[in-house]
Coordinates of C-alpha atoms in Angstrom, one line a residue:
Chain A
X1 CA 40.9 -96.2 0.2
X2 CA 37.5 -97.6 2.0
X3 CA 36.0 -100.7 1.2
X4 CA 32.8 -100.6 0.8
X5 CA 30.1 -103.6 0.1
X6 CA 26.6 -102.9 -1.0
X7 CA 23.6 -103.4 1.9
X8 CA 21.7 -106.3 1.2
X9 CA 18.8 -104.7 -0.9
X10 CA 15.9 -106.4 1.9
X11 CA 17.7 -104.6 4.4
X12 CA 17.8 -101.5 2.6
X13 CA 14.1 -101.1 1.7
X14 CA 13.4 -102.3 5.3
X15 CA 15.3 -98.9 6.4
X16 CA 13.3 -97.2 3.8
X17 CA 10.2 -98.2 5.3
X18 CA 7.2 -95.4 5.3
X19 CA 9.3 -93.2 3.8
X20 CA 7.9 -92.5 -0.2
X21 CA 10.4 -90.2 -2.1
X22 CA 14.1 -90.8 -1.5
X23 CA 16.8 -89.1 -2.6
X24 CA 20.2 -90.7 -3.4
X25 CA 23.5 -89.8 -3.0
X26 CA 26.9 -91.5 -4.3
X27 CA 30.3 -91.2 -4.6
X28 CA 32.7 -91.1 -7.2
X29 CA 35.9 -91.6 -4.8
X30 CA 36.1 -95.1 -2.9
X31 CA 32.8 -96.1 -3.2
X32 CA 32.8 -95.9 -7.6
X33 CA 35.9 -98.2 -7.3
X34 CA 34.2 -100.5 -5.0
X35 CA 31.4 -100.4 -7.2
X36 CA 28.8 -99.9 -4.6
X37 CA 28.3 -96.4 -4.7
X38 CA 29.3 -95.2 -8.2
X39 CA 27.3 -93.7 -11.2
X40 CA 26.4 -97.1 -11.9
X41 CA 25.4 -98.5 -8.7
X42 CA 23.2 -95.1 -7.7
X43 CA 21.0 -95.4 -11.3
X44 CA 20.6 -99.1 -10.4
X45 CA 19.6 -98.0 -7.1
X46 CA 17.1 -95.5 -8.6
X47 CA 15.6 -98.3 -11.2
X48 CA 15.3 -100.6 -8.1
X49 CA 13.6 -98.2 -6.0
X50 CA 11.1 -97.6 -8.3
X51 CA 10.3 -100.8 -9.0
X52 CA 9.5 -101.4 -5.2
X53 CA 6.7 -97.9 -5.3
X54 CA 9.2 -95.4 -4.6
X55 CA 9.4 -91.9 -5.8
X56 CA 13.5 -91.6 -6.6
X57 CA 12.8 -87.6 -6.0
X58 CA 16.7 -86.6 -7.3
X59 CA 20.1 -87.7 -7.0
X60 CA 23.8 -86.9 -7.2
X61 CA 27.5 -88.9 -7.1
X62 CA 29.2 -86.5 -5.7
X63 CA 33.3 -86.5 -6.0
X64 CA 34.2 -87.3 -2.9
X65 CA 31.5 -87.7 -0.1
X66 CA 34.2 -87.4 3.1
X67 CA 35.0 -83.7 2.5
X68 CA 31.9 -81.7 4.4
X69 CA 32.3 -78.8 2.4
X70 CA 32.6 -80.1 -0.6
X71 CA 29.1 -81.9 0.0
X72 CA 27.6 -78.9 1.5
X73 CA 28.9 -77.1 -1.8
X74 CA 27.6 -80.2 -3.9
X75 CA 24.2 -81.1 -2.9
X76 CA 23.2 -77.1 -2.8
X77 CA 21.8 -77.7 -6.3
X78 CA 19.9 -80.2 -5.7
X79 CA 18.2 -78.5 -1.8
X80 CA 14.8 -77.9 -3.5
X81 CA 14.4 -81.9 -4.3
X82 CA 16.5 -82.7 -0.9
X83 CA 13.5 -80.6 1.0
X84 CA 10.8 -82.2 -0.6
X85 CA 12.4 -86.1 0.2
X86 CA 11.3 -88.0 2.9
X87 CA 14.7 -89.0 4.0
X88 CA 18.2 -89.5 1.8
X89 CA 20.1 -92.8 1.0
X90 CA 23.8 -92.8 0.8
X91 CA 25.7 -95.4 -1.0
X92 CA 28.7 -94.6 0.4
X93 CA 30.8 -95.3 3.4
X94 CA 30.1 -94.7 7.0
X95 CA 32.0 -91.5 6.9
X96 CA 29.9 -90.5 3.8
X97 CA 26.6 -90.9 5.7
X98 CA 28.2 -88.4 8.7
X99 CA 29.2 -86.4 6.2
X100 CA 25.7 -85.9 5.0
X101 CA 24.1 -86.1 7.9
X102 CA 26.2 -83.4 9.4
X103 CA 25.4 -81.2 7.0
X104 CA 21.6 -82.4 5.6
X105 CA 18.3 -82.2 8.0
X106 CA 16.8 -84.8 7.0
X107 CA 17.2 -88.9 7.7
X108 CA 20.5 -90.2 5.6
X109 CA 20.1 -94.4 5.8
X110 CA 23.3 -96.0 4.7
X111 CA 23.3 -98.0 1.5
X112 CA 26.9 -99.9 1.9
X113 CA 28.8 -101.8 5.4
X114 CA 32.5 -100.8 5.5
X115 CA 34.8 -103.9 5.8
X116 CA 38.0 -102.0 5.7
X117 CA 39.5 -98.5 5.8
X118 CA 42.6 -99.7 3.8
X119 CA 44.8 -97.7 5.9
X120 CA 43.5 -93.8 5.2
X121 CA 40.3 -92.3 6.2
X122 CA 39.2 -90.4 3.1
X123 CA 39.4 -87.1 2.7
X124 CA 37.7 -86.6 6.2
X125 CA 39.0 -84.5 8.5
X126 CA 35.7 -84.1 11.0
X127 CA 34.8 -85.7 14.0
X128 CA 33.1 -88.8 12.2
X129 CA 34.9 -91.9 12.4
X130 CA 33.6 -95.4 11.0
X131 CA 34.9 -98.2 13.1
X132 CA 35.0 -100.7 9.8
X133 CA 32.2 -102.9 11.9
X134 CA 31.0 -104.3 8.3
X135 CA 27.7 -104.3 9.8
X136 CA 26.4 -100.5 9.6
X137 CA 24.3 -99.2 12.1
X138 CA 23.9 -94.9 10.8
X139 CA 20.0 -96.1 10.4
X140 CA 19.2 -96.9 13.6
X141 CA 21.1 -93.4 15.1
X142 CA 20.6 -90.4 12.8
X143 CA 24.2 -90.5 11.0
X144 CA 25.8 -90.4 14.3
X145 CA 27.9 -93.7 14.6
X146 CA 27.5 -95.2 18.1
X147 CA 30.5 -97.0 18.0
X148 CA 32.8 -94.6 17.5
X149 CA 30.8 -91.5 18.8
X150 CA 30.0 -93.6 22.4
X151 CA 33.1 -94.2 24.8
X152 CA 31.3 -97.4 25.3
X153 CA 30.9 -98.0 22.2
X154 CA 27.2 -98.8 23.1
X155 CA 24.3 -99.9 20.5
X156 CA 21.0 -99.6 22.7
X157 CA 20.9 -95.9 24.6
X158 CA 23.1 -94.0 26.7
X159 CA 24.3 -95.3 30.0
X160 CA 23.8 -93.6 33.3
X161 CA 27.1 -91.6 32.7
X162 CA 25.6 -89.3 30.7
X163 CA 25.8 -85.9 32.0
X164 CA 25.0 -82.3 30.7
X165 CA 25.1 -83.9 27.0
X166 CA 28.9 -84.5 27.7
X167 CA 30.5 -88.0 28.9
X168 CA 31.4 -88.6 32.3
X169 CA 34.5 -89.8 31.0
X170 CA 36.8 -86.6 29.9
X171 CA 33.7 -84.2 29.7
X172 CA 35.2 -81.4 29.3
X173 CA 36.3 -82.5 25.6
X174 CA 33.7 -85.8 24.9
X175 CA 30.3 -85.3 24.0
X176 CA 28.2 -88.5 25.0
X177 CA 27.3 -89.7 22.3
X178 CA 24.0 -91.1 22.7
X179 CA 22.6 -87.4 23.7
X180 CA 24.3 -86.5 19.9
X181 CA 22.4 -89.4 18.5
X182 CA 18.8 -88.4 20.7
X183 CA 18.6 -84.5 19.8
X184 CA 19.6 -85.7 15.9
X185 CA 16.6 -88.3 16.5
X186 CA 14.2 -85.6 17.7
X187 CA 15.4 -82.7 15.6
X188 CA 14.5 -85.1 12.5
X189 CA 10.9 -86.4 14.1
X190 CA 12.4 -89.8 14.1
X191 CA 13.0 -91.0 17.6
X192 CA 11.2 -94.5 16.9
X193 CA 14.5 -95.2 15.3
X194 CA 16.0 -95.3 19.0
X195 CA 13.6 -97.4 20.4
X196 CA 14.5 -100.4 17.9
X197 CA 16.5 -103.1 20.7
X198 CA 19.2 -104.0 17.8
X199 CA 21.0 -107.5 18.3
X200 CA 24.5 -107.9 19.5
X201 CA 26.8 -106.7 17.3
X202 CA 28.5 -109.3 15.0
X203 CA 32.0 -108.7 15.8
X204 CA 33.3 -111.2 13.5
X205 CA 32.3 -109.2 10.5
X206 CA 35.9 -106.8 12.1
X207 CA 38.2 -109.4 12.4
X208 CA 40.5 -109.9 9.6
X209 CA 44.0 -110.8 10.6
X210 CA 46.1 -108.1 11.1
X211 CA 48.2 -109.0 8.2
X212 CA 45.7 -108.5 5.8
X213 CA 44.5 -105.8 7.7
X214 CA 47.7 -104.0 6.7
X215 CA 46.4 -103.8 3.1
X216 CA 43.1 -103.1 0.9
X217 CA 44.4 -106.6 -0.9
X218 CA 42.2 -108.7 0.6
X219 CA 38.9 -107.0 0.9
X220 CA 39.3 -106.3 -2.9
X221 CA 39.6 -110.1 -3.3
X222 CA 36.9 -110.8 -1.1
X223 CA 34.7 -108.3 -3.1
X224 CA 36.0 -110.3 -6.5
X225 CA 35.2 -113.7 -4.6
X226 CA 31.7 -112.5 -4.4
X227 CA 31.5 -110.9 -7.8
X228 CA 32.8 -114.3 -9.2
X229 CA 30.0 -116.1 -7.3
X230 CA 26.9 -114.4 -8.4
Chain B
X1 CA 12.6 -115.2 47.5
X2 CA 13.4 -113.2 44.7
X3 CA 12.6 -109.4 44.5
X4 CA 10.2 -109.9 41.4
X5 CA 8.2 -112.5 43.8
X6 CA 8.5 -110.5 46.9
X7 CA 7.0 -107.3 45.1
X8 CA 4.7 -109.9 43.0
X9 CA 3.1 -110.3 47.0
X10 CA 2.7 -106.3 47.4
X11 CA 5.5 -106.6 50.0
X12 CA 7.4 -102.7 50.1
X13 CA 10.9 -104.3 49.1
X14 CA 14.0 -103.2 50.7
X15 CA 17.5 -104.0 49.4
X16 CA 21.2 -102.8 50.2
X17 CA 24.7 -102.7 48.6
X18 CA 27.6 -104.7 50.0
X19 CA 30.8 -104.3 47.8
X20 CA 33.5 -107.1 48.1
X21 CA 37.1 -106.1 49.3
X22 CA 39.6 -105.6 47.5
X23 CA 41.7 -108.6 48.8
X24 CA 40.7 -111.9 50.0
X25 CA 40.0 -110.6 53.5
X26 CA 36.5 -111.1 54.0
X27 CA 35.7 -110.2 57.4
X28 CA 34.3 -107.1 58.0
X29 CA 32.0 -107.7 54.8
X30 CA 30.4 -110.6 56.2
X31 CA 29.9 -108.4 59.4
X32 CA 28.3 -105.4 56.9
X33 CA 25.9 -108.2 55.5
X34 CA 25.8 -109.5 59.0
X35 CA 24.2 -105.9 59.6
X36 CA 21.4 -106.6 57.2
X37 CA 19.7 -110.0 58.4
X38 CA 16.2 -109.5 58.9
X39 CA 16.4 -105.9 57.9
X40 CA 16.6 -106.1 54.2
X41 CA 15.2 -108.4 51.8
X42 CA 18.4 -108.8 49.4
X43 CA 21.6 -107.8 49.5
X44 CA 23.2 -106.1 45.9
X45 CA 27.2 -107.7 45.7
X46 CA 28.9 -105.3 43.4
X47 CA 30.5 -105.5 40.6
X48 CA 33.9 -104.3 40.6
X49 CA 32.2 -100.9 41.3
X50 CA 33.6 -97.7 39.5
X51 CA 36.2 -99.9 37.6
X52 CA 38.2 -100.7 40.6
X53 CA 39.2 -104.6 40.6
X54 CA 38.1 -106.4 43.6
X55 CA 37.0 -109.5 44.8
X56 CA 34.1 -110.7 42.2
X57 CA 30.7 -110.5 42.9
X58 CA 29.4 -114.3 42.0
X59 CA 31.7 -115.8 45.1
X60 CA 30.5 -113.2 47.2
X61 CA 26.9 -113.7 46.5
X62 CA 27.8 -117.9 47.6
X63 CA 29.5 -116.7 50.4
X64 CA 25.8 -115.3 51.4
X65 CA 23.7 -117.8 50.2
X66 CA 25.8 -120.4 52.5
X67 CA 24.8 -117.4 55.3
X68 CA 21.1 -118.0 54.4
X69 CA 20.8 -114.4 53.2
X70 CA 19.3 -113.5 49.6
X71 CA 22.1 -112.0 47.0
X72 CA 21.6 -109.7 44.2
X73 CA 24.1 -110.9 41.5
X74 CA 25.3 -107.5 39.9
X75 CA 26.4 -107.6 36.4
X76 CA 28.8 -105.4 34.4
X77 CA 29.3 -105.9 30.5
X78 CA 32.6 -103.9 31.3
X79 CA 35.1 -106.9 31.6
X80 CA 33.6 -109.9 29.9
X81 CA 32.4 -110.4 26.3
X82 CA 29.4 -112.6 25.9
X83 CA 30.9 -115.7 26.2
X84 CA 32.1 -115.2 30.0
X85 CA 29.0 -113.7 30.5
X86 CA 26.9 -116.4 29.3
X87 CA 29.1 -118.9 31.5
X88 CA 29.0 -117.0 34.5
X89 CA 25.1 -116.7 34.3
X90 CA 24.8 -120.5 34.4
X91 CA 27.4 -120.4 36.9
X92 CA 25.3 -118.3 39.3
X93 CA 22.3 -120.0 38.8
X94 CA 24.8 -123.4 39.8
X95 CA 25.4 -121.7 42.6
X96 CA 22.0 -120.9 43.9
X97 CA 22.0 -116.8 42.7
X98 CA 18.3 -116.2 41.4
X99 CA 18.5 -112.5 41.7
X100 CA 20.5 -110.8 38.8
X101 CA 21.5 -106.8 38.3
X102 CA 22.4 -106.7 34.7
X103 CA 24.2 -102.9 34.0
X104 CA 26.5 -101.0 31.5
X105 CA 29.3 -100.5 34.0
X106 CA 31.6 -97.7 34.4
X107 CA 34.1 -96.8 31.8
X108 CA 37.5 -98.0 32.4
X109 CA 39.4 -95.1 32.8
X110 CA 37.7 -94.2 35.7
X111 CA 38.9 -97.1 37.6
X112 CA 42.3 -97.9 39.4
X113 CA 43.8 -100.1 36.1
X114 CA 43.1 -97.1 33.5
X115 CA 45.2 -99.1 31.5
X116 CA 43.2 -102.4 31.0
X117 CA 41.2 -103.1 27.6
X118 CA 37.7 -102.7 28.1
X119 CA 35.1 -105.1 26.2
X120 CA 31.2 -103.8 26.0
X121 CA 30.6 -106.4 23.9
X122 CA 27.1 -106.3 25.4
X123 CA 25.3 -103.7 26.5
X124 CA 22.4 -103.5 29.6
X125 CA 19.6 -104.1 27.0
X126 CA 21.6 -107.1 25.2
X127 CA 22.8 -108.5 28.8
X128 CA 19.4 -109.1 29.8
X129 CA 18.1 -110.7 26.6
X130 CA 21.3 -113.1 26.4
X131 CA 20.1 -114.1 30.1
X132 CA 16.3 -114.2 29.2
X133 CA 17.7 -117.0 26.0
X134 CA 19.6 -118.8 29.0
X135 CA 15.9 -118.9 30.5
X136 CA 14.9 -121.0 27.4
X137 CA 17.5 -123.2 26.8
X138 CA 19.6 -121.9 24.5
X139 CA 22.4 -119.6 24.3
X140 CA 22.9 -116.0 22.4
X141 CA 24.2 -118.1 19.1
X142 CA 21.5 -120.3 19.3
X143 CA 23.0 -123.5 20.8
X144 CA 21.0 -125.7 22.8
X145 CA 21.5 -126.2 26.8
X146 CA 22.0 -129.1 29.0
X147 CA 19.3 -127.9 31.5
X148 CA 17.7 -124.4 31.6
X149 CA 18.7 -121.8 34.5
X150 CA 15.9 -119.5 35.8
X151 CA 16.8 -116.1 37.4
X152 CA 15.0 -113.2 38.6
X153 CA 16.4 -110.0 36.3
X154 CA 16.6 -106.8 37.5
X155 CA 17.7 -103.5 35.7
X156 CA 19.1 -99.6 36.2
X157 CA 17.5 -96.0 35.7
X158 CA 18.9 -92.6 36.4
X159 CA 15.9 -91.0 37.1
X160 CA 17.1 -87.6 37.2
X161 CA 18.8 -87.5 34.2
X162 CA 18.5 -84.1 32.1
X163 CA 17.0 -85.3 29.1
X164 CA 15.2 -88.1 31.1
X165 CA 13.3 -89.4 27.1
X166 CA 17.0 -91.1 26.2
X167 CA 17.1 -92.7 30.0
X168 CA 13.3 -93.7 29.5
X169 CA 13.4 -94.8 25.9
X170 CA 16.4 -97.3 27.1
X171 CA 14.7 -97.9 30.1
X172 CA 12.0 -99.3 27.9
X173 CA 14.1 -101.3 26.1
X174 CA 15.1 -103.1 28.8
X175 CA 12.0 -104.0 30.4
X176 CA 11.0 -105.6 27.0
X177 CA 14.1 -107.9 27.2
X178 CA 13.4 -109.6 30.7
X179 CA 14.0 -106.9 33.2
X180 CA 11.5 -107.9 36.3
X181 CA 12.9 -105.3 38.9
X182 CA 14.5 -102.1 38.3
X183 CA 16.6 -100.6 41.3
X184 CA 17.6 -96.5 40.9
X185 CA 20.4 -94.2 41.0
X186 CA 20.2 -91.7 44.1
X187 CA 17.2 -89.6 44.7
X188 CA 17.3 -86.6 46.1
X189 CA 14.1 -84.9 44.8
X190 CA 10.9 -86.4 45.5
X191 CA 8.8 -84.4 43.3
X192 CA 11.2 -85.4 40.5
X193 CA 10.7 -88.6 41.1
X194 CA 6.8 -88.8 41.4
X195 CA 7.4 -87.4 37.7
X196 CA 9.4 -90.2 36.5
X197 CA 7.5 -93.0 38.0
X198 CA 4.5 -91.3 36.2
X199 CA 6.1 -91.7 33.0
X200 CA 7.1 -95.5 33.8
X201 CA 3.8 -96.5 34.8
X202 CA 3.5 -97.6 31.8
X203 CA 6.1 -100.5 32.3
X204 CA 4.3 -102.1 34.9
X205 CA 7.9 -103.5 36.9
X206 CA 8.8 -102.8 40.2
X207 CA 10.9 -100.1 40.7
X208 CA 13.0 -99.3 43.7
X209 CA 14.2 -96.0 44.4
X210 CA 17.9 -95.3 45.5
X211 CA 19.2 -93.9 48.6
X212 CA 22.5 -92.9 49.4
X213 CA 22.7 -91.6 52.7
X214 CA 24.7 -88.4 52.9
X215 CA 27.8 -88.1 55.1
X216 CA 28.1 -84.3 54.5
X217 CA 27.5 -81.2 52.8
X218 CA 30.6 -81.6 50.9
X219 CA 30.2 -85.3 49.7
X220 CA 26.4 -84.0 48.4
X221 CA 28.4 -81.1 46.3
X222 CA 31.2 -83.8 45.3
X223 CA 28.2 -85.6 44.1
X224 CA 26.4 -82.7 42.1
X225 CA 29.5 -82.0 40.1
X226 CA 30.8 -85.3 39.7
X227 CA 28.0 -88.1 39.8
X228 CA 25.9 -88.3 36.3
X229 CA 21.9 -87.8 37.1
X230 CA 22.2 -87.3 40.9
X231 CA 21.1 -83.8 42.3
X232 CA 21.0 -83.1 45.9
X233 CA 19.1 -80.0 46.1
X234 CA 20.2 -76.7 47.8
X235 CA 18.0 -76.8 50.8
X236 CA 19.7 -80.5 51.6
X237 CA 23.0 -79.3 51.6
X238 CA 22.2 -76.5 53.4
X239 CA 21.1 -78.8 56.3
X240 CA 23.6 -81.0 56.2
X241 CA 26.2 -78.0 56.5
X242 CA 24.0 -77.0 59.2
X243 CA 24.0 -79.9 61.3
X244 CA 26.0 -80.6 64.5
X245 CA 25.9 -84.6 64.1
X246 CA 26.2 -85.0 60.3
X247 CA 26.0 -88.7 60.1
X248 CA 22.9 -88.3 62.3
X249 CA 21.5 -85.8 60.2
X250 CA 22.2 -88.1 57.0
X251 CA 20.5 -90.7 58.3
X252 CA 17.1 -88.8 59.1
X253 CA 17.4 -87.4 55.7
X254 CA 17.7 -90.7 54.0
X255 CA 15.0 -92.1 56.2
X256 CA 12.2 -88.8 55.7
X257 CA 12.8 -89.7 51.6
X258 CA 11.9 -92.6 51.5
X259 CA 8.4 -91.7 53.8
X260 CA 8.4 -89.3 50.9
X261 CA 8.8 -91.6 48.5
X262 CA 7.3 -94.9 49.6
X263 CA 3.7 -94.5 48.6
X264 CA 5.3 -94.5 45.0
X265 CA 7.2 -97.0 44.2
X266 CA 7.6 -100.4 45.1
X267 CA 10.5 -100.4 46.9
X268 CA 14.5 -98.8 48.2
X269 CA 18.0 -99.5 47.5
X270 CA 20.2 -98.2 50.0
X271 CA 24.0 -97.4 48.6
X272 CA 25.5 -96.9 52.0
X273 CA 28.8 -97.0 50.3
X274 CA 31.3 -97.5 53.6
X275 CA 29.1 -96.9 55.8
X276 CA 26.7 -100.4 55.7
X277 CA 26.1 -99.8 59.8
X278 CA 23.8 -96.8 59.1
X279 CA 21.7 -99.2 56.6
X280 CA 19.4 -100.5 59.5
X281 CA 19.6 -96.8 61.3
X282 CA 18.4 -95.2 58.0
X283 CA 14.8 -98.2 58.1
X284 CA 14.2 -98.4 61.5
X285 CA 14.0 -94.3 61.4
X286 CA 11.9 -94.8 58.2
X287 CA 9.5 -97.0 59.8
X288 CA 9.9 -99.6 57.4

């Protein structure tokens, strides 16, 4: 299971910026029981959206988000309103975004930051990874994470050991991941995304002890902490 | 004086690479930099170059000061996180170390402890701004200094990368957070290059063009294969195969480049890598 906690909603309309008719995607594995991606959660999402101007063009919870085919299968449906969005929003985990991204040409911005993988990956069984950073960055780098997709885990660009599109380290098996992230950038007509410096990451958003990291317990009692408190 | 200064005056700078030992005998690197004085305007200390642990650059670049001769403080985000960075930035600037290269570094693996954790906490871009927050008195979390350091902050470009946009959109980057000097990787293509530094006019920073002297035809293909973004053309390797006194040949190779190259850019960087006593060879047959 993948705990997931909703974006705040500033940051999300900030990565929705200049784009007018969004399409939303859930999902009704980890994300429903988190309660940041489910039924619930996306027609919130919608109501919110339109609140703020948007045109909410279509969307779908889909069953679970980390099986490509299945969201290839899924969101065929719903193409003709996909085409005619401006870019997608996924309410899911970071493996969810990938998922879509991998198979959707358009701009998927994540909706949720994944504090813990709860000791399974989903149904995934891709190249994606999310690194549980807590602090999502699939905006910035077309659904291609940088931290797990970049040896270096870098944030700003490649480094100089880029070469051929592969990384210098192991090249005949690693793609650098940066080159991934540009032609994904260009492909989509949204290379100003690159050129955003983003801070240092916050690494203590990663750091539960290793005892707790050995169970979902506590993020689920983080999650009801915060419930409690609004 | 700093390179930003020195190119501030319209002086053609000229810099070379010394890299510490590996050990704590010192000798013959002092006698490489010793090879320099009067030639070059700074001298680059590396930073445990391709992974390999050496001596550290920041005692080094003392060790030259006390010699009167002008450092470049080489920075890798490879083995510290921000907080050892942070220090040893106020450290340098303790010590007298105005010029700073702030880079990626190599991965680990490619080093001689393939085993060792490595950190990236920073990256190039994020190196320079935590040093440009140094400059005003407070550190990357926001906590005020006791006294503000000033350095002069210089930066990397592979300039015949293939996509170059990625290189140049990071490149950009940089600049923006502090970078006042940018040295290169090796060039080997001149016409390449007057490309790039078309598309970096833009920036407005002083950028120096690398040179790494080539000991053979075989060390030019080693680099082809192996080196990301460096390309020695055919016809170069062809005369280096050629020639009956390689190391002479390198030399007058190195040295036609950068008459090539000098009317523009702002500067070289010679990488003599081993081979520091053909630094001043490779200016005085450059003119320089």
């Amino acid at each position: 299971m993948i705990i997931s906690e909703s974006k705040p909603f500033p940051e999300i309309l900030k990565s929705l910026e200049g784009d007018q008719r969004i399409f939303i995607v859930g999902c009704k594995g980890c994300a429903e029981a988190c309660q940041t991606g489910g039924e619930a959660q996306v027609l919130e999402m919608v109501k919110q959206l339109q609140q703020e101007g948007k045109i909410v063009v279509g969307h779908s919870v889909l069953d679970f988000l980390c099986d490509k085919a299945l969201v290839k299968f899924k969101l065929k449906p719903h193409e003709d309103a996909i085409v005619s969005a401006d870019s997608l929003l996924i309410m899911t985990c970071g493996i969810g975004v990938q998922a879509t991204a991998a198979v959707v040409d358009k701009v998927t911005h994540p909706g949720c930051n994944v504090v813990n993988v709860g000791g399974s990956r989903g149904e995934w069984r891709g190249d994606e990874r999310c690194l549980e950073c807590g602090d999502c960055l699939l905006d910035y780098t077309g659904g291609i994470c940088p931290m797990t997709a970049c040896t270096k885990s870098l944030i700003n660009g490649p480094c100089g050991g880029t070469k051929d599109g592969k990384c210098e380290f192991e090249p005949e098996t690693r793609d650098c991941g940066w080159h991934l992230i540009y032609e994904r950038l260009k492909k989509l007509g949204n290379l100003d995304r690159m050129k955003v410096t983003l801070d240092p990451k916050d690494y203590s958003k990663m750091r539960p002890p290793e005892n707790l990291r050995s169970t979902i317990m506590w993020a689920l009692e983080r999650k009801e902490k915060e419930a409690s408190a609004k | 004086m700093t390179i930003a200064e020195l190119a501030k005056q319209g002086k053609f700078v000229i810099t070379a690479e010394v890299g510490p030992p590996k050990g704590v005998d010192i000798t013959e690197m002092l006698e490489n930099a010793e090879l320099m004085r009067g030639k070059v305007d700074a001298i680059n200390i590396t930073d445990q170059q391709s992974s390999v642990m050496r001596l550290g650059s920041l005692p080094v670049c003392r060790l030259l000061i006390e010699r009167d001769l002008e450092p470049v403080f080489q920075m890798t985000c490879r083995d510290r996180n921000r907080i050892a960075l942070q220090s040893d930035l106020l450290g340098a600037y303790t010590l007298g170390v105005k010029n700073v290269l702030c880079l990626t570094g190599d991965f680990i693996a490619l080093g001689d402890h393939p085993q060792a954790k490595a950190v990236f906490d920073l990256d190039s871009v994020s190196l320079l701004r935590a040093a440009k927050e140094l400059e005003q008195g407070k550190d990357l979390a926001g906590n005020e200094l006791a006294g503000t350091p000033n350095f002069c902050l210089g930066a990397v470009v592979t300039p015949g990368a293939d996509p170059l946009e990625p290189q140049l959109i990071k490149l950009e980057k940089k600049v923006k957070a502090g970078a006042q000097f940018i040295q290169t990787q090796a060039v080997y293509e001149p016409e390449k290059f007057e490309t790039f530094m078309k598309a970096v006019a833009h920036l407005n920073v002083p950028i120096l063009a690398g040179i790494i002297p080539l000991r053979s035809a075989g060390m030019a293909r080693f680099m082809n294969a192996n080196v990301a973004g460096v390309h020695v053309p055919d016809n170069l390797v062809e005369e280096m195969e050629k020639a009956e006194k390689r190391m002479q040949k390198g030399v007058e190779i190195a040295a036609r480049l950068i008459k090539d190259m000098k009317s523009m850019c702002q500067g070289v960087h010679i990488m003599a890598i081993g081979m520091e006593k053909r630094v001043p060879q490779v200016i005085e047959a450059a003119g320089l």
